[in-house]
Amino acid sequence: MNMFVLLIEHSYTAQKIDGAFPYIFPERLQFFEYESVTVQCKLIDGVNAWRVMKGLHKARPTNSSDICSSPAPSCTIKPALERHSGEYWCENDQGKRSGAVNISVTASLVILEIPTQPVVEGSDVTLPCIHKETELIAKLKTELNHIRDFYKNGFHLMTLYSSNMAILNVTKADEGYYKCSISGAGESPESWLAVSKPLKAPNEESPPVQCQQSKTVVLESAVKAALLALLSAVIGVILYKIKQGSNCFFSEERTHDSQQAKTGFPCLLPDCWRWTPAPLRPMMEEADR
């Protein structure tokens, strides 16, 4: 009787590094049996001290070889079998750990190509639904063999007569478990499509505090200069009005005295005669004589 053990190599005390994942070659999460799959950690942070860790979904026979069990920055699974399906991640001696990728190896005829790295929000992604016997189907060229159904989180999304489903302008809402099926061939495993936020460009980062302070000083100086100019203009206008008012007052006063000396009547306006009512003009003329 064969004995089985479940291989689990989790490190629950490891510190997770956001945005870091192992590299998978070929770059997809689903594989047909007997393909060659490479898991690589040595490119993370440019340090070779990382090693591949795994937690398999299925038990393995005790007499089978233990692939990717030695502490190495990369390992190759060849040939890949269904029992090699599971989570793979990277870990180092300092207890740091990358995110995990879930690799699915299937004995069926259909896989869905899901990217190994998170898709950046705002970008486009194509998910090809692949038949193992692609060349044979191409020779048959029957519509039945080309019908593909796509699913997300167990719900049917669409039916296509081509192999690719495209998601344009990806958002966080597109994140989920995807699979596909081909009429007459079966369906693929289900894999997680991860979505991440775009990284900030260097010029979009927050400016240094010193730069912000310099901008504040410049702004304050500009405001003070504008207020000073406005105040100077207001004072100039006031002085001009005062000067004009003085000239008018002395002119009216001289006219008033001259008219009063001639007529004996006080005049409140410079042009007293023009504004004197007609009935009073003879009296003013008489007083003039």
Short mmCIF file of N, CA and C in Angstrom, two decimals, residues 51-146:
data_model
loop_
_atom_site.label_atom_id
_atom_site.label_comp_id
_atom_site.label_asym_id
_atom_site.label_seq_id
_atom_site.Cartn_x
_atom_site.Cartn_y
_atom_site.Cartn_z
N ARG A 51 14.86 31.90 -1.50
CA ARG A 51 14.69 30.50 -1.86
C ARG A 51 13.22 30.21 -2.14
N VAL A 52 12.99 29.25 -3.00
CA VAL A 52 11.63 28.87 -3.39
C VAL A 52 11.00 28.04 -2.28
N MET A 53 9.76 28.41 -1.93
CA MET A 53 8.98 27.65 -0.95
C MET A 53 7.68 27.21 -1.62
N LYS A 54 7.08 26.17 -1.10
CA LYS A 54 5.86 25.68 -1.73
C LYS A 54 4.93 25.04 -0.71
N GLY A 55 3.64 25.05 -1.07
CA GLY A 55 2.62 24.34 -0.30
C GLY A 55 1.71 23.65 -1.28
N LEU A 56 1.89 22.35 -1.46
CA LEU A 56 1.16 21.62 -2.50
C LEU A 56 -0.29 21.36 -2.09
N HIS A 57 -1.17 21.38 -3.10
CA HIS A 57 -2.60 21.15 -2.84
C HIS A 57 -2.91 19.68 -2.61
N LYS A 58 -2.12 18.81 -3.24
CA LYS A 58 -2.38 17.38 -3.13
C LYS A 58 -1.21 16.65 -2.48
N ALA A 59 -1.50 15.52 -1.88
CA ALA A 59 -0.45 14.72 -1.26
C ALA A 59 0.41 14.06 -2.33
N ARG A 60 1.63 13.76 -1.98
CA ARG A 60 2.53 13.08 -2.92
C ARG A 60 2.96 11.75 -2.32
N PRO A 61 3.21 10.76 -3.17
CA PRO A 61 3.69 9.47 -2.66
C PRO A 61 5.06 9.62 -2.01
N THR A 62 5.31 8.82 -1.00
CA THR A 62 6.59 8.92 -0.29
C THR A 62 7.76 8.50 -1.17
N ASN A 63 7.50 7.68 -2.20
CA ASN A 63 8.59 7.22 -3.05
C ASN A 63 8.84 8.15 -4.25
N SER A 64 8.14 9.30 -4.31
CA SER A 64 8.32 10.22 -5.43
C SER A 64 9.41 11.24 -5.08
N SER A 65 10.01 11.81 -6.11
CA SER A 65 11.07 12.79 -5.89
C SER A 65 10.47 14.09 -5.36
N ASP A 66 11.20 14.75 -4.50
CA ASP A 66 10.73 15.99 -3.85
C ASP A 66 11.32 17.18 -4.61
N ILE A 67 10.60 17.62 -5.62
CA ILE A 67 11.08 18.71 -6.46
C ILE A 67 10.92 20.04 -5.72
N CYS A 68 11.89 20.93 -5.89
CA CYS A 68 11.88 22.27 -5.28
C CYS A 68 11.91 22.21 -3.76
N SER A 69 12.53 21.20 -3.20
CA SER A 69 12.59 21.10 -1.74
C SER A 69 13.89 21.67 -1.17
N SER A 70 14.94 21.73 -1.97
CA SER A 70 16.21 22.26 -1.48
C SER A 70 16.18 23.78 -1.53
N PRO A 71 16.84 24.44 -0.56
CA PRO A 71 16.85 25.91 -0.53
C PRO A 71 17.67 26.49 -1.67
N ALA A 72 17.00 26.89 -2.72
CA ALA A 72 17.67 27.44 -3.90
C ALA A 72 16.85 28.60 -4.45
N PRO A 73 17.50 29.56 -5.13
CA PRO A 73 16.77 30.72 -5.66
C PRO A 73 15.84 30.39 -6.82
N SER A 74 15.97 29.20 -7.41
CA SER A 74 15.07 28.79 -8.48
C SER A 74 15.01 27.27 -8.54
N CYS A 75 13.92 26.79 -9.12
CA CYS A 75 13.80 25.36 -9.32
C CYS A 75 12.96 25.10 -10.56
N THR A 76 13.19 23.98 -11.19
CA THR A 76 12.45 23.61 -12.41
C THR A 76 11.71 22.30 -12.17
N ILE A 77 10.42 22.33 -12.48
CA ILE A 77 9.58 21.14 -12.35
C ILE A 77 9.45 20.52 -13.73
N LYS A 78 10.07 19.38 -13.91
CA LYS A 78 10.07 18.72 -15.23
C LYS A 78 10.12 17.22 -15.05
N PRO A 79 9.08 16.53 -15.44
CA PRO A 79 7.82 17.04 -15.99
C PRO A 79 6.88 17.48 -14.88
N ALA A 80 6.03 18.44 -15.18
CA ALA A 80 5.04 18.90 -14.21
C ALA A 80 3.84 17.96 -14.23
N LEU A 81 3.40 17.60 -13.02
CA LEU A 81 2.24 16.72 -12.88
C LEU A 81 1.17 17.42 -12.05
N GLU A 82 -0.01 16.84 -12.03
CA GLU A 82 -1.12 17.46 -11.29
C GLU A 82 -0.76 17.66 -9.82
N ARG A 83 -0.01 16.74 -9.25
CA ARG A 83 0.33 16.84 -7.83
C ARG A 83 1.28 17.99 -7.53
N HIS A 84 1.86 18.61 -8.55
CA HIS A 84 2.72 19.77 -8.33
C HIS A 84 1.92 21.08 -8.26
N SER A 85 0.62 20.98 -8.42
CA SER A 85 -0.22 22.18 -8.28
C SER A 85 -0.16 22.66 -6.84
N GLY A 86 -0.11 23.98 -6.67
CA GLY A 86 -0.07 24.53 -5.32
C GLY A 86 0.47 25.95 -5.29
N GLU A 87 0.70 26.43 -4.08
CA GLU A 87 1.24 27.78 -3.89
C GLU A 87 2.76 27.74 -3.86
N TYR A 88 3.34 28.72 -4.54
CA TYR A 88 4.80 28.88 -4.55
C TYR A 88 5.12 30.32 -4.19
N TRP A 89 6.10 30.51 -3.33
CA TRP A 89 6.50 31.86 -2.94
C TRP A 89 8.00 31.88 -2.66
N CYS A 90 8.52 33.05 -2.32
CA CYS A 90 9.95 33.21 -2.04
C CYS A 90 10.13 33.66 -0.60
N GLU A 91 11.21 33.19 0.00
CA GLU A 91 11.48 33.52 1.39
C GLU A 91 12.99 33.58 1.60
N ASN A 92 13.43 34.43 2.55
CA ASN A 92 14.87 34.51 2.82
C ASN A 92 15.15 34.25 4.30
N ASP A 93 16.44 34.30 4.66
CA ASP A 93 16.83 33.96 6.02
C ASP A 93 16.41 35.01 7.04
N GLN A 94 16.10 36.22 6.58
CA GLN A 94 15.66 37.29 7.50
C GLN A 94 14.17 37.22 7.82
N GLY A 95 13.50 36.22 7.29
CA GLY A 95 12.08 36.05 7.58
C GLY A 95 11.17 36.84 6.66
N LYS A 96 11.71 37.44 5.60
CA LYS A 96 10.87 38.15 4.64
C LYS A 96 10.31 37.18 3.62
N ARG A 97 9.08 37.48 3.20
CA ARG A 97 8.38 36.57 2.30
C ARG A 97 7.66 37.36 1.20
N SER A 98 7.70 36.84 -0.01
CA SER A 98 7.00 37.47 -1.12
C SER A 98 5.54 37.01 -1.14
N GLY A 99 4.77 37.59 -2.06
CA GLY A 99 3.42 37.08 -2.28
C GLY A 99 3.49 35.70 -2.91
N ALA A 100 2.41 34.97 -2.83
CA ALA A 100 2.38 33.61 -3.36
C ALA A 100 1.63 33.57 -4.69
N VAL A 101 2.07 32.69 -5.58
CA VAL A 101 1.35 32.43 -6.83
C VAL A 101 0.83 31.00 -6.77
N ASN A 102 -0.35 30.82 -7.33
CA ASN A 102 -1.00 29.52 -7.29
C ASN A 102 -0.90 28.87 -8.66
N ILE A 103 -0.05 27.87 -8.78
CA ILE A 103 0.16 27.17 -10.05
C ILE A 103 -0.79 25.98 -10.15
N SER A 104 -1.43 25.84 -11.31
CA SER A 104 -2.34 24.71 -11.56
C SER A 104 -1.81 23.88 -12.72
N VAL A 105 -1.59 22.60 -12.47
CA VAL A 105 -1.18 21.66 -13.51
C VAL A 105 -2.34 20.71 -13.74
N THR A 106 -2.80 20.59 -14.98
CA THR A 106 -4.01 19.83 -15.27
C THR A 106 -3.75 18.72 -16.29
N ALA A 107 -4.52 17.66 -16.16
CA ALA A 107 -4.46 16.55 -17.12
C ALA A 107 -5.52 16.73 -18.20
N SER A 108 -6.33 17.79 -18.09
CA SER A 108 -7.38 18.03 -19.09
C SER A 108 -6.77 18.64 -20.35
N LEU A 109 -7.62 18.91 -21.33
CA LEU A 109 -7.16 19.42 -22.62
C LEU A 109 -7.23 20.95 -22.72
N VAL A 110 -7.68 21.63 -21.65
CA VAL A 110 -7.91 23.07 -21.74
C VAL A 110 -7.23 23.79 -20.58
N ILE A 111 -6.58 24.90 -20.91
CA ILE A 111 -6.05 25.80 -19.88
C ILE A 111 -6.42 27.24 -20.26
N LEU A 112 -6.47 28.11 -19.25
CA LEU A 112 -6.68 29.54 -19.45
C LEU A 112 -5.40 30.25 -19.03
N GLU A 113 -4.84 31.04 -19.92
CA GLU A 113 -3.58 31.71 -19.62
C GLU A 113 -3.83 32.95 -18.77
N ILE A 114 -3.54 32.83 -17.47
CA ILE A 114 -3.66 33.94 -16.51
C ILE A 114 -2.27 34.48 -16.22
N PRO A 115 -2.06 35.80 -16.25
CA PRO A 115 -0.72 36.35 -15.96
C PRO A 115 -0.25 35.98 -14.56
N THR A 116 1.06 35.77 -14.43
CA THR A 116 1.62 35.41 -13.12
C THR A 116 1.75 36.63 -12.21
N GLN A 117 1.97 37.81 -12.81
CA GLN A 117 2.12 39.04 -12.04
C GLN A 117 0.80 39.83 -12.06
N PRO A 118 0.51 40.62 -11.03
CA PRO A 118 -0.72 41.42 -11.02
C PRO A 118 -0.79 42.36 -12.23
N VAL A 119 -2.00 42.51 -12.78
CA VAL A 119 -2.23 43.43 -13.90
C VAL A 119 -2.44 44.83 -13.33
N VAL A 120 -1.78 45.81 -13.93
CA VAL A 120 -1.85 47.19 -13.43
C VAL A 120 -3.18 47.82 -13.86
N GLU A 121 -3.83 48.51 -12.92
CA GLU A 121 -5.08 49.20 -13.22
C GLU A 121 -4.90 50.16 -14.39
N GLY A 122 -5.91 50.19 -15.28
CA GLY A 122 -5.85 51.07 -16.44
C GLY A 122 -5.27 50.42 -17.68
N SER A 123 -4.61 49.28 -17.53
CA SER A 123 -4.03 48.59 -18.68
C SER A 123 -5.02 47.59 -19.25
N ASP A 124 -4.66 46.96 -20.36
CA ASP A 124 -5.50 45.94 -20.99
C ASP A 124 -4.86 44.57 -20.79
N VAL A 125 -5.68 43.53 -20.72
CA VAL A 125 -5.15 42.18 -20.56
C VAL A 125 -5.96 41.23 -21.44
N THR A 126 -5.28 40.25 -22.00
CA THR A 126 -5.91 39.24 -22.84
C THR A 126 -5.75 37.88 -22.18
N LEU A 127 -6.84 37.13 -22.09
CA LEU A 127 -6.83 35.80 -21.48
C LEU A 127 -7.13 34.76 -22.55
N PRO A 128 -6.10 34.11 -23.09
CA PRO A 128 -6.33 33.09 -24.11
C PRO A 128 -6.80 31.76 -23.50
N CYS A 129 -7.81 31.18 -24.11
CA CYS A 129 -8.31 29.86 -23.72
C CYS A 129 -7.69 28.85 -24.70
N ILE A 130 -6.78 28.00 -24.21
CA ILE A 130 -5.95 27.18 -25.07
C ILE A 130 -6.34 25.70 -24.99
N HIS A 131 -6.44 25.09 -26.16
CA HIS A 131 -6.65 23.64 -26.27
C HIS A 131 -5.29 22.97 -26.42
N LYS A 132 -5.11 21.84 -25.77
CA LYS A 132 -3.82 21.15 -25.82
C LYS A 132 -3.47 20.73 -27.24
N GLU A 133 -4.48 20.35 -28.00
CA GLU A 133 -4.26 19.94 -29.38
C GLU A 133 -4.60 21.09 -30.33
N THR A 134 -3.95 22.21 -30.14
CA THR A 134 -4.26 23.40 -30.93
C THR A 134 -4.11 23.16 -32.42
N GLU A 135 -3.07 22.47 -32.84
CA GLU A 135 -2.83 22.24 -34.26
C GLU A 135 -3.91 21.37 -34.86
N LEU A 136 -4.37 20.38 -34.11
CA LEU A 136 -5.43 19.50 -34.61
C LEU A 136 -6.72 20.28 -34.82
N ILE A 137 -7.07 21.14 -33.87
CA ILE A 137 -8.29 21.95 -33.99
C ILE A 137 -8.18 22.90 -35.17
N ALA A 138 -7.01 23.46 -35.39
CA ALA A 138 -6.82 24.36 -36.52
C ALA A 138 -7.05 23.64 -37.85
N LYS A 139 -6.71 22.36 -37.91
CA LYS A 139 -6.92 21.59 -39.13
C LYS A 139 -8.40 21.26 -39.33
N LEU A 140 -9.10 21.00 -38.22
CA LEU A 140 -10.52 20.66 -38.33
C LEU A 140 -11.35 21.86 -38.79
N LYS A 141 -11.04 23.03 -38.23
CA LYS A 141 -11.71 24.28 -38.62
C LYS A 141 -13.22 24.18 -38.58
N THR A 142 -13.72 23.63 -37.54
CA THR A 142 -15.18 23.58 -37.35
C THR A 142 -15.55 24.57 -36.27
N GLU A 143 -16.69 25.23 -36.42
CA GLU A 143 -17.12 26.24 -35.46
C GLU A 143 -17.29 25.64 -34.07
N LEU A 144 -17.74 24.38 -34.02
CA LEU A 144 -17.99 23.75 -32.73
C LEU A 144 -16.72 23.71 -31.89
N ASN A 145 -15.61 23.41 -32.50
CA ASN A 145 -14.35 23.31 -31.78
C ASN A 145 -13.83 24.67 -31.34
N HIS A 146 -14.33 25.75 -31.94
CA HIS A 146 -13.83 27.08 -31.62
C HIS A 146 -14.71 27.81 -30.61
#
